[in-house]
């Protein structure tokens, strides 16, 4: 199983760990971890590194 860590691009702070799914709804991203907990942020995906399980977001 490939799980990702989602970072805020501007300062590399961790938004969420063990992310299994990211849903895009307009300018909102719904981030779901392996426990089913969800976090919603406004922004956009800047980069996905599948080899290193990293996702970087530009957040408003």
PDB file of C-alpha atoms in Angstrom:
ATOM      1  CA  UNK A   1       0.000   0.000   0.000  1.00  0.00           C
ATOM      2  CA  UNK A   2       1.294   3.461  -0.919  1.00  0.00           C
ATOM      3  CA  UNK A   3       0.461   6.186   1.570  1.00  0.00           C
ATOM      4  CA  UNK A   4       1.487   9.797   1.187  1.00  0.00           C
ATOM      5  CA  UNK A   5       2.402  12.725   3.364  1.00  0.00           C
ATOM      6  CA  UNK A   6       0.845  16.023   2.284  1.00  0.00           C
ATOM      7  CA  UNK A   7       2.906  19.186   2.760  1.00  0.00           C
ATOM      8  CA  UNK A   8       2.135  22.899   2.460  1.00  0.00           C
ATOM      9  CA  UNK A   9       4.522  24.090  -0.253  1.00  0.00           C
ATOM     10  CA  UNK A  10       5.269  27.545   1.190  1.00  0.00           C
ATOM     11  CA  UNK A  11       6.910  26.314   4.401  1.00  0.00           C
ATOM     12  CA  UNK A  12       6.933  22.484   4.135  1.00  0.00           C
ATOM     13  CA  UNK A  13       4.637  22.033   7.132  1.00  0.00           C
ATOM     14  CA  UNK A  14       2.857  18.689   7.252  1.00  0.00           C
ATOM     15  CA  UNK A  15      -0.864  18.942   6.573  1.00  0.00           C
ATOM     16  CA  UNK A  16      -1.618  15.226   6.890  1.00  0.00           C
ATOM     17  CA  UNK A  17       0.232  11.896   7.118  1.00  0.00           C
ATOM     18  CA  UNK A  18      -0.773   8.408   5.952  1.00  0.00           C
ATOM     19  CA  UNK A  19      -2.985   9.858   3.224  1.00  0.00           C
ATOM     20  CA  UNK A  20      -4.817   7.258   1.167  1.00  0.00           C
ATOM     21  CA  UNK A  21      -7.047   9.523  -0.942  1.00  0.00           C
ATOM     22  CA  UNK A  22      -7.327  13.129  -2.109  1.00  0.00           C
ATOM     23  CA  UNK A  23     -10.576  14.312  -3.663  1.00  0.00           C
ATOM     24  CA  UNK A  24     -10.630  17.536  -5.702  1.00  0.00           C
ATOM     25  CA  UNK A  25     -13.837  19.574  -5.615  1.00  0.00           C
ATOM     26  CA  UNK A  26     -13.206  22.887  -7.353  1.00  0.00           C
ATOM     27  CA  UNK A  27     -10.723  24.809  -5.231  1.00  0.00           C
ATOM     28  CA  UNK A  28     -11.199  22.485  -2.246  1.00  0.00           C
ATOM     29  CA  UNK A  29      -9.159  19.375  -1.524  1.00  0.00           C
ATOM     30  CA  UNK A  30     -10.576  16.686   0.734  1.00  0.00           C
ATOM     31  CA  UNK A  31      -7.685  14.706   2.203  1.00  0.00           C
ATOM     32  CA  UNK A  32      -8.487  11.303   3.741  1.00  0.00           C
ATOM     33  CA  UNK A  33      -6.071   9.238   5.829  1.00  0.00           C
ATOM     34  CA  UNK A  34      -6.032   5.469   6.341  1.00  0.00           C
ATOM     35  CA  UNK A  35      -8.215   5.779   9.448  1.00  0.00           C
ATOM     36  CA  UNK A  36     -10.930   7.547   7.432  1.00  0.00           C
ATOM     37  CA  UNK A  37     -10.358  10.950   9.032  1.00  0.00           C
ATOM     38  CA  UNK A  38     -10.851  13.811   6.576  1.00  0.00           C
ATOM     39  CA  UNK A  39      -9.395  17.293   6.356  1.00  0.00           C
ATOM     40  CA  UNK A  40     -10.599  19.897   3.853  1.00  0.00           C
ATOM     41  CA  UNK A  41      -8.266  22.646   2.638  1.00  0.00           C
ATOM     42  CA  UNK A  42      -8.554  25.321  -0.038  1.00  0.00           C
ATOM     43  CA  UNK A  43      -5.766  25.237  -2.579  1.00  0.00           C
ATOM     44  CA  UNK A  44      -4.323  23.207  -5.405  1.00  0.00           C
ATOM     45  CA  UNK A  45      -1.966  20.293  -5.910  1.00  0.00           C
ATOM     46  CA  UNK A  46       1.449  21.488  -7.094  1.00  0.00           C
ATOM     47  CA  UNK A  47       3.379  18.216  -7.132  1.00  0.00           C
ATOM     48  CA  UNK A  48       2.925  14.489  -6.538  1.00  0.00           C
ATOM     49  CA  UNK A  49       6.031  12.351  -6.022  1.00  0.00           C
ATOM     50  CA  UNK A  50       4.784   8.768  -6.076  1.00  0.00           C
ATOM     51  CA  UNK A  51       8.235   7.239  -5.589  1.00  0.00           C
ATOM     52  CA  UNK A  52       8.697   9.108  -2.296  1.00  0.00           C
ATOM     53  CA  UNK A  53       5.016   9.348  -1.253  1.00  0.00           C
ATOM     54  CA  UNK A  54       5.005  13.162  -1.169  1.00  0.00           C
ATOM     55  CA  UNK A  55       2.237  15.563  -2.185  1.00  0.00           C
ATOM     56  CA  UNK A  56       2.807  19.336  -2.101  1.00  0.00           C
ATOM     57  CA  UNK A  57      -0.081  21.788  -2.000  1.00  0.00           C
ATOM     58  CA  UNK A  58      -0.423  25.491  -2.527  1.00  0.00           C
ATOM     59  CA  UNK A  59      -2.850  26.508   0.199  1.00  0.00           C
ATOM     60  CA  UNK A  60      -4.733  29.774   0.499  1.00  0.00           C
TER      61      UNK A  60
END
